[in-house]
């Protein structure tokens, strides 16, 4: 059976070129970048090169890049660091649709005297900018917003939000876990102070990530040690970092070709499904990352649909992977005004740049046949 992978917002396949770039750093060049012998020196030089590549990927300077284990760690560093930098300010502004990596930390901080304000989104999933403006006050330490939503792909106007934060003297962090590798990231244009992403969402290995910290921001470490210029202690995951840098370089080359293929394929998937199954609805409208489609199969159970799809070789997801298997509806879809049943009838398809038109055709046929089997050939409730 042909397995079709449509869960690239959860994680991606590590590209063979990435693995190849990593391999020498396991068994041949296994030195510690902090050692002064030739192996250590080679490792140090490789680390310098990797940092320059990742800086180029973000239009940042190498000194602004901290290598971490992933977006969760980077976001934690950004949020906890911002509170430490601005100890007089006890307010954090975020959105109602952030990833649980952010929301869970903020829920914890709220029990510790930090006022957390969640800005709502509209029915289309876009951020309520008037509410954001009203929420950011002089006692706000940080505004933290995702760049794109992991479930709907909706992109938030980060530069505009950063300007609102800065006008009140607050720091601004963006969680770019779902935009890195999908659209061009330019930290200067985004005007963010802090930006996080994970390698495994853009074809690098799991356990790799980046925190961009704008020059001049003295972010305190979460792990103490001399590495990463005292900002993130612990022996560097050199092979992982080289894999991450290789994946960033490849993504940058891909994006530079202005290839709209993925957007076109996502649109093709939606158009073909809508043609065969007119009752379905797309969750979210407005600017979206080009690989994500959140589809509501009204009247059906998304979890059952996913199960049947999986058995037929189509791997998709119901919202974020972290809630998969649970019967709780997605907080993102509820925040957009969907009711419980509507949210639970949703399936997310997320493509990668490896997805082909043939994959789309096969997925559309499979979904249509399964829906027919689930509804006895009858159209489901609109
Ligand atoms: N932020 C967003 C928007 C995500 O989609 C994810 C992962 O799904 C994360 C943060 C957390 O990333 P990781 O689990 O790689 O740390």
Tab-separated table of C-alpha atoms and ligand atoms in Angstrom:
chain	number	residue	atom	x	y	z
A	1	UNK	CA	0.000	0.000	0.000
A	2	UNK	CA	1.205	3.491	-0.902
A	3	UNK	CA	1.498	5.558	2.265
A	4	UNK	CA	0.622	9.217	1.745
A	5	UNK	CA	1.907	11.590	4.406
A	6	UNK	CA	-0.244	14.684	4.950
A	7	UNK	CA	0.891	15.512	8.481
A	8	UNK	CA	3.829	17.778	7.809
A	9	UNK	CA	2.751	20.384	10.372
A	10	UNK	CA	3.333	17.718	13.021
A	11	UNK	CA	6.745	16.793	11.647
A	12	UNK	CA	8.524	16.286	8.352
A	13	UNK	CA	10.714	13.643	6.752
A	14	UNK	CA	14.419	14.331	7.297
A	15	UNK	CA	15.793	14.938	3.803
A	16	UNK	CA	18.549	12.553	2.603
A	17	UNK	CA	20.823	15.554	1.936
A	18	UNK	CA	20.362	16.587	5.566
A	19	UNK	CA	21.268	13.114	6.840
A	20	UNK	CA	24.281	13.045	4.532
A	21	UNK	CA	25.538	16.384	5.862
A	22	UNK	CA	25.155	15.127	9.428
A	23	UNK	CA	26.823	11.720	9.075
A	24	UNK	CA	30.524	12.698	9.324
A	25	UNK	CA	29.829	14.425	12.633
A	26	UNK	CA	28.902	11.188	14.402
A	27	UNK	CA	31.736	8.723	13.805
A	28	UNK	CA	34.484	10.678	12.061
A	29	UNK	CA	34.460	14.258	13.303
A	30	UNK	CA	33.033	13.744	16.762
A	31	UNK	CA	34.975	16.456	18.591
A	32	UNK	CA	33.500	18.845	21.089
A	33	UNK	CA	33.490	22.430	19.725
A	34	UNK	CA	34.916	23.578	23.080
A	35	UNK	CA	38.038	21.354	22.777
A	36	UNK	CA	41.273	22.881	21.546
A	37	UNK	CA	42.595	19.874	19.564
A	38	UNK	CA	42.047	19.483	15.790
A	39	UNK	CA	38.738	17.584	16.147
A	40	UNK	CA	37.477	20.293	18.473
A	41	UNK	CA	38.664	23.031	16.119
A	42	UNK	CA	36.907	21.346	13.142
A	43	UNK	CA	33.710	21.107	15.173
A	44	UNK	CA	33.996	24.758	16.191
A	45	UNK	CA	34.474	25.862	12.584
A	46	UNK	CA	31.469	23.767	11.488
A	47	UNK	CA	29.385	25.373	14.227
A	48	UNK	CA	30.421	28.852	13.067
A	49	UNK	CA	29.452	27.993	9.484
A	50	UNK	CA	26.103	26.514	10.532
A	51	UNK	CA	25.297	29.612	12.581
A	52	UNK	CA	26.036	31.846	9.600
A	53	UNK	CA	23.716	29.776	7.385
A	54	UNK	CA	20.849	29.952	9.892
A	55	UNK	CA	21.445	33.682	10.359
A	56	UNK	CA	21.184	34.123	6.583
A	57	UNK	CA	17.960	32.123	6.562
A	58	UNK	CA	16.440	34.644	9.012
A	59	UNK	CA	18.197	37.773	7.676
A	60	UNK	CA	19.859	38.064	11.071
A	61	UNK	CA	23.449	38.222	12.350
A	62	UNK	CA	25.206	35.074	13.579
A	63	UNK	CA	25.428	36.579	17.083
A	64	UNK	CA	21.645	36.729	17.183
A	65	UNK	CA	21.234	32.943	16.777
A	66	UNK	CA	20.991	30.544	19.730
A	67	UNK	CA	20.737	26.827	18.969
A	68	UNK	CA	18.200	25.017	21.145
A	69	UNK	CA	16.348	21.707	21.207
A	70	UNK	CA	13.272	23.112	19.454
A	71	UNK	CA	10.494	25.663	19.429
A	72	UNK	CA	9.177	24.680	22.864
A	73	UNK	CA	12.511	25.396	24.513
A	74	UNK	CA	13.058	28.555	22.449
A	75	UNK	CA	9.618	29.922	23.352
A	76	UNK	CA	10.184	29.129	27.028
A	77	UNK	CA	13.499	30.989	26.934
A	78	UNK	CA	11.864	33.948	25.203
A	79	UNK	CA	8.894	34.180	27.565
A	80	UNK	CA	10.746	33.561	30.828
A	81	UNK	CA	13.610	35.758	29.649
A	82	UNK	CA	11.307	38.670	28.815
A	83	UNK	CA	9.814	38.534	32.317
A	84	UNK	CA	13.324	38.577	33.800
A	85	UNK	CA	14.350	41.537	31.632
A	86	UNK	CA	11.268	43.541	32.626
A	87	UNK	CA	10.630	42.524	36.248
A	88	UNK	CA	8.385	45.516	36.966
A	89	UNK	CA	5.960	44.490	34.225
A	90	UNK	CA	3.595	41.656	35.122
A	91	UNK	CA	1.508	41.277	31.982
A	92	UNK	CA	1.898	39.056	28.919
A	93	UNK	CA	-0.311	39.440	25.878
A	94	UNK	CA	-0.853	36.491	23.559
A	95	UNK	CA	-3.598	35.056	21.341
A	96	UNK	CA	-6.326	32.537	22.105
A	97	UNK	CA	-5.020	30.159	19.434
A	98	UNK	CA	-1.371	29.686	20.408
A	99	UNK	CA	0.258	26.271	20.470
A	100	UNK	CA	0.081	24.432	23.777
A	101	UNK	CA	3.876	24.876	24.102
A	102	UNK	CA	3.123	28.548	24.773
A	103	UNK	CA	-0.305	28.328	26.384
A	104	UNK	CA	0.720	25.780	29.000
A	105	UNK	CA	3.662	27.879	30.148
A	106	UNK	CA	1.431	30.959	30.293
A	107	UNK	CA	-1.189	29.061	32.298
A	108	UNK	CA	1.546	28.158	34.759
A	109	UNK	CA	2.792	31.748	34.918
A	110	UNK	CA	-0.752	32.958	35.564
A	111	UNK	CA	-0.751	30.956	38.796
A	112	UNK	CA	2.414	32.813	39.705
A	113	UNK	CA	1.052	36.365	39.561
A	114	UNK	CA	1.469	37.095	35.842
A	115	UNK	CA	-1.592	38.525	34.131
A	116	UNK	CA	-2.048	36.715	30.826
A	117	UNK	CA	-4.335	38.301	28.249
A	118	UNK	CA	-5.500	36.168	25.321
A	119	UNK	CA	-6.499	38.248	22.311
A	120	UNK	CA	-9.407	36.683	20.386
A	121	UNK	CA	-9.532	35.762	16.706
A	122	UNK	CA	-12.333	36.251	14.197
A	123	UNK	CA	-14.412	33.488	12.611
A	124	UNK	CA	-11.850	33.429	9.806
A	125	UNK	CA	-9.023	32.888	12.300
A	126	UNK	CA	-7.423	36.312	11.896
A	127	UNK	CA	-6.198	38.229	14.937
A	128	UNK	CA	-8.419	40.944	16.408
A	129	UNK	CA	-5.959	43.841	16.055
A	130	UNK	CA	-8.175	46.320	17.910
A	131	UNK	CA	-8.286	43.936	20.879
A	132	UNK	CA	-4.522	43.517	20.659
A	133	UNK	CA	-4.030	47.291	20.718
A	134	UNK	CA	-6.287	47.575	23.768
A	135	UNK	CA	-4.578	44.692	25.575
A	136	UNK	CA	-0.999	45.961	25.286
A	137	UNK	CA	-0.455	48.399	28.132
A	138	UNK	CA	2.515	50.022	29.840
A	139	UNK	CA	2.783	47.100	32.255
A	140	UNK	CA	3.118	44.541	29.443
A	141	UNK	CA	6.476	42.764	29.514
A	142	UNK	CA	5.953	40.733	26.345
A	143	UNK	CA	3.640	40.201	23.427
A	144	UNK	CA	4.006	36.631	22.177
A	145	UNK	CA	2.159	35.559	19.039
A	146	UNK	CA	2.486	32.677	16.649
A	147	UNK	CA	3.470	33.656	13.121
A	148	UNK	CA	1.144	31.072	11.552
A	149	UNK	CA	-1.350	28.785	13.187
A	150	UNK	CA	-0.466	25.092	13.184
A	151	UNK	CA	-4.069	23.980	12.610
A	152	UNK	CA	-5.445	26.464	10.072
A	153	UNK	CA	-2.235	27.920	8.618
A	154	UNK	CA	-3.587	31.471	9.118
A	155	UNK	CA	-0.736	33.988	9.227
A	156	UNK	CA	-0.807	36.762	11.836
A	157	UNK	CA	0.419	40.282	10.926
A	158	UNK	CA	3.507	39.993	13.067
A	159	UNK	CA	5.261	43.229	12.047
A	160	UNK	CA	2.136	45.231	12.866
A	161	UNK	CA	1.781	43.464	16.215
A	162	UNK	CA	5.478	44.066	16.970
A	163	UNK	CA	4.962	47.794	16.411
A	164	UNK	CA	2.064	47.779	18.884
A	165	UNK	CA	4.238	46.016	21.479
A	166	UNK	CA	7.147	48.368	20.987
A	167	UNK	CA	4.977	51.476	21.266
A	168	UNK	CA	4.292	50.394	24.863
A	169	UNK	CA	7.901	49.393	25.606
A	170	UNK	CA	7.085	45.672	25.588
A	171	UNK	CA	9.245	42.980	23.998
A	172	UNK	CA	7.853	41.016	21.061
A	173	UNK	CA	8.292	37.278	20.434
A	174	UNK	CA	6.951	35.264	17.549
A	175	UNK	CA	6.612	31.486	17.402
A	176	UNK	CA	7.576	30.788	13.798
A	177	UNK	CA	7.412	26.989	14.117
A	178	UNK	CA	4.840	26.834	11.306
A	179	UNK	CA	6.308	29.440	8.967
A	180	UNK	CA	9.990	28.440	8.937
A	181	UNK	CA	10.622	26.788	5.564
A	182	UNK	CA	7.116	27.606	4.287
A	183	UNK	CA	7.419	31.339	3.696
A	184	UNK	CA	10.467	33.596	3.756
A	185	UNK	CA	11.391	34.682	7.283
A	186	UNK	CA	13.073	38.053	7.661
A	187	UNK	CA	13.640	39.108	11.264
A	188	UNK	CA	14.272	42.692	10.178
A	189	UNK	CA	10.995	42.935	8.283
A	190	UNK	CA	9.105	41.126	11.030
A	191	UNK	CA	10.681	43.559	13.497
A	192	UNK	CA	10.584	40.937	16.251
A	193	UNK	CA	12.864	40.925	19.282
A	194	UNK	CA	12.662	37.157	19.632
A	195	UNK	CA	11.708	34.380	17.202
A	196	UNK	CA	11.502	30.613	17.710
A	197	UNK	CA	11.355	27.622	15.422
A	198	UNK	CA	11.999	23.857	15.327
A	199	UNK	CA	14.172	22.035	12.807
A	200	UNK	CA	11.887	19.038	12.441
A	201	UNK	CA	9.134	21.098	10.808
A	202	UNK	CA	11.432	21.865	7.871
A	203	UNK	CA	13.059	18.499	7.145
A	204	UNK	CA	15.796	18.634	9.812
A	205	UNK	CA	15.919	16.182	12.725
A	206	UNK	CA	13.812	16.413	15.855
A	207	UNK	CA	15.547	17.909	18.873
A	208	UNK	CA	16.962	20.872	16.946
A	209	UNK	CA	15.747	24.452	17.091
A	210	UNK	CA	16.591	28.117	17.051
A	211	UNK	CA	15.940	31.163	19.134
A	212	UNK	CA	16.665	34.467	17.435
A	213	UNK	CA	17.472	37.176	19.985
A	214	UNK	CA	17.813	40.675	18.590
A	215	UNK	CA	21.237	42.234	19.243
A	216	UNK	CA	21.219	44.278	22.425
A	217	UNK	CA	18.651	42.137	24.261
A	218	UNK	CA	20.396	40.535	27.228
A	219	UNK	CA	18.255	37.424	27.519
A	220	UNK	CA	19.157	35.394	30.618
A	221	UNK	CA	19.868	31.683	30.075
A	222	UNK	CA	17.518	28.886	31.035
A	223	UNK	CA	20.456	26.427	31.130
A	224	UNK	CA	23.710	27.784	32.534
A	225	UNK	CA	27.020	27.041	30.813
A	226	UNK	CA	29.565	28.758	28.565
A	227	UNK	CA	28.123	27.501	25.259
A	228	UNK	CA	26.131	29.768	22.922
A	229	UNK	CA	27.944	32.748	24.479
A	230	UNK	CA	26.655	31.892	27.973
A	231	UNK	CA	23.064	31.976	26.743
A	232	UNK	CA	22.346	28.232	26.463
A	233	UNK	CA	24.624	25.870	28.339
A	234	UNK	CA	25.268	22.254	27.346
A	235	UNK	CA	27.500	20.632	24.736
A	236	UNK	CA	26.159	21.568	21.342
A	237	UNK	CA	24.199	18.988	19.326
A	238	UNK	CA	26.627	19.514	16.479
A	239	UNK	CA	25.322	16.887	14.036
A	240	UNK	CA	21.780	18.129	14.662
A	241	UNK	CA	22.834	21.753	14.201
A	242	UNK	CA	24.544	20.884	10.904
A	243	UNK	CA	21.388	19.059	9.815
A	244	UNK	CA	19.313	22.084	10.787
A	245	UNK	CA	21.579	24.470	8.877
A	246	UNK	CA	21.477	22.211	5.806
A	247	UNK	CA	17.675	22.102	5.960
A	248	UNK	CA	17.536	25.910	6.331
A	249	UNK	CA	19.825	26.379	3.320
A	250	UNK	CA	17.699	24.006	1.234
A	251	UNK	CA	14.467	25.712	2.319
A	252	UNK	CA	15.939	29.103	1.500
A	253	UNK	CA	16.923	27.913	-1.985
A	254	UNK	CA	13.467	26.426	-2.477
A	255	UNK	CA	11.702	29.615	-1.363
A	256	UNK	CA	13.987	31.765	-3.526
A	257	UNK	CA	12.665	29.959	-6.596
A	258	UNK	CA	9.310	31.575	-5.792
A	259	UNK	CA	7.811	28.146	-6.363
A	260	UNK	CA	4.098	28.344	-5.699
A	261	UNK	CA	3.669	24.618	-6.273
A	262	UNK	CA	2.756	23.752	-2.715
A	263	UNK	CA	0.141	26.492	-2.548
A	264	UNK	CA	-1.233	25.306	-5.855
A	265	UNK	CA	-1.314	21.687	-4.657
A	266	UNK	CA	-3.062	22.623	-1.410
A	267	UNK	CA	-5.596	24.614	-3.442
A	268	UNK	CA	-5.987	21.663	-5.809
A	269	UNK	CA	-6.677	19.361	-2.842
A	270	UNK	CA	-9.334	21.731	-1.509
A	271	UNK	CA	-10.920	22.346	-4.924
A	272	UNK	CA	-11.093	18.655	-5.812
A	273	UNK	CA	-12.558	17.715	-2.439
A	274	UNK	CA	-15.089	20.561	-2.600
A	275	UNK	CA	-16.151	19.460	-6.064
A	276	UNK	CA	-16.791	15.865	-4.953
A	277	UNK	CA	-18.015	16.653	-1.442
A	278	UNK	CA	-19.826	20.011	-1.635
A	279	UNK	CA	-20.807	19.892	2.065
A	280	UNK	CA	-17.249	20.302	3.339
A	281	UNK	CA	-15.966	23.655	4.616
A	282	UNK	CA	-12.469	25.083	4.902
A	283	UNK	CA	-11.645	26.488	8.352
A	284	UNK	CA	-9.993	29.887	8.176
A	285	UNK	CA	-9.588	32.420	5.414
A	286	UNK	CA	-7.151	35.213	4.728
A	287	UNK	CA	-3.386	34.847	4.411
A	288	UNK	CA	-2.394	31.227	5.007
A	289	UNK	CA	0.859	29.295	4.793
A	290	UNK	CA	0.713	27.444	1.475
A	291	UNK	CA	0.779	23.875	2.815
A	292	UNK	CA	-2.062	23.753	5.353
A	293	UNK	CA	-5.711	22.856	4.919
A	294	UNK	CA	-8.129	22.478	7.813
A	295	UNK	CA	-11.313	20.865	6.522
A	296	UNK	CA	-14.611	20.440	8.286
A	297	UNK	CA	-16.525	17.284	7.295
A	298	UNK	CA	-19.819	18.364	8.835
A	299	UNK	CA	-21.839	15.593	10.404
A	300	UNK	CA	-18.898	13.169	10.529
A	301	UNK	CA	-16.499	12.233	13.287
A	302	UNK	CA	-13.058	13.511	12.375
A	303	UNK	CA	-11.403	10.884	14.536
A	304	UNK	CA	-13.190	8.028	12.781
A	305	UNK	CA	-12.399	9.563	9.408
A	306	UNK	CA	-8.740	9.848	10.394
A	307	UNK	CA	-8.671	6.253	11.541
A	308	UNK	CA	-10.147	5.018	8.268
A	309	UNK	CA	-7.830	7.269	6.267
A	310	UNK	CA	-4.844	5.886	8.158
A	311	UNK	CA	-5.919	2.323	7.374
A	312	UNK	CA	-6.180	3.296	3.709
A	313	UNK	CA	-2.671	4.786	3.792
A	314	UNK	CA	-3.488	8.495	4.093
A	315	UNK	CA	-1.930	10.052	7.190
A	316	UNK	CA	-3.509	13.322	8.241
A	317	UNK	CA	-4.270	14.760	11.637
A	318	UNK	CA	-6.976	16.253	13.783
A	319	UNK	CA	-5.571	19.609	14.807
A	320	UNK	CA	-2.320	19.646	16.681
A	321	UNK	CA	-0.496	16.361	17.213
A	322	UNK	CA	-0.287	17.097	20.927
A	323	UNK	CA	-4.036	16.618	21.334
A	324	UNK	CA	-4.328	13.719	18.895
A	325	UNK	CA	-6.077	10.712	20.364
A	326	UNK	CA	-8.062	12.917	22.703
A	327	UNK	CA	-11.730	13.646	22.195
A	328	UNK	CA	-11.434	17.276	23.252
A	329	UNK	CA	-12.175	19.699	20.418
A	330	UNK	CA	-9.407	21.997	19.263
A	331	UNK	CA	-9.160	25.254	21.240
A	332	UNK	CA	-8.194	26.966	17.974
A	333	UNK	CA	-11.412	26.014	16.210
A	334	UNK	CA	-13.534	26.811	19.273
A	335	UNK	CA	-11.874	30.247	19.443
A	336	UNK	CA	-12.952	30.767	15.815
A	337	UNK	CA	-16.554	30.203	16.888
A	338	UNK	CA	-17.046	26.611	15.738
A	339	UNK	CA	-19.200	24.489	17.991
A	340	UNK	CA	-17.933	21.272	19.548
A	341	UNK	CA	-19.284	18.981	16.812
A	342	UNK	CA	-17.964	21.182	14.028
A	343	UNK	CA	-14.534	21.245	15.641
A	344	UNK	CA	-14.553	17.483	16.111
A	345	UNK	CA	-15.503	16.952	12.457
A	346	UNK	CA	-12.313	18.679	11.280
A	347	UNK	CA	-9.286	17.029	9.697
A	348	UNK	CA	-6.024	18.827	8.919
A	349	UNK	CA	-4.023	18.006	5.801
A	350	UNK	CA	-0.537	19.485	5.753
A	351	UNK	CA	1.639	19.104	2.660
A	352	UNK	CA	5.392	19.317	2.244
A	353	UNK	CA	7.484	20.314	-0.720
A	354	UNK	CA	7.803	16.591	-1.451
A	355	UNK	CA	4.034	16.222	-1.966
A	356	UNK	CA	3.144	15.495	-5.609
A	357	UNK	CA	0.038	16.007	-7.725
A	358	UNK	CA	-0.335	12.214	-7.859
A	359	UNK	CA	-0.422	12.182	-4.030
A	360	UNK	CA	-3.243	14.736	-4.107
A	361	UNK	CA	-5.221	12.759	-6.691
A	362	UNK	CA	-4.904	9.563	-4.678
A	363	UNK	CA	-5.771	11.300	-1.410
A	364	UNK	CA	-8.886	12.869	-2.959
A	365	UNK	CA	-10.078	9.487	-4.272
A	366	UNK	CA	-9.424	7.843	-0.902
A	367	UNK	CA	-11.164	10.556	1.133
A	368	UNK	CA	-14.180	10.532	-1.202
A	369	UNK	CA	-14.557	6.750	-1.049
A	370	UNK	CA	-14.266	6.692	2.730
A	371	UNK	CA	-16.806	9.486	3.134
A	372	UNK	CA	-19.203	7.590	0.866
A	373	UNK	CA	-18.734	4.487	3.006
A	374	UNK	CA	-19.275	6.483	6.206
A	375	UNK	CA	-22.427	8.179	4.948
A	376	UNK	CA	-23.840	5.228	3.029
A	377	UNK	CA	-23.428	7.240	-0.153
A	378	UNK	CA	-25.646	10.013	1.170
A	379	UNK	CA	-24.387	13.585	1.412
A	380	UNK	CA	-23.493	14.392	5.024
A	381	UNK	CA	-25.225	17.201	6.887
A	382	UNK	CA	-24.124	20.649	5.728
B	1	LIG	N1	4.629	26.136	18.100
B	1	LIG	C1	3.895	25.695	17.073
B	1	LIG	C2	3.041	26.654	16.314
B	1	LIG	C3	3.918	24.340	16.735
B	1	LIG	O1	3.175	23.902	15.719
B	1	LIG	C4	4.725	23.463	17.491
B	1	LIG	C5	4.727	22.014	17.189
B	1	LIG	O2	3.775	21.475	16.659
B	1	LIG	C6	5.479	23.984	18.546
B	1	LIG	C7	5.408	25.317	18.826
B	1	LIG	C8	6.343	23.110	19.395
B	1	LIG	O3	7.397	22.596	18.641
B	1	LIG	P1	8.342	21.448	19.243
B	1	LIG	O4	7.452	20.348	19.729
B	1	LIG	O5	9.184	21.058	18.086
B	1	LIG	O6	9.131	22.068	20.346
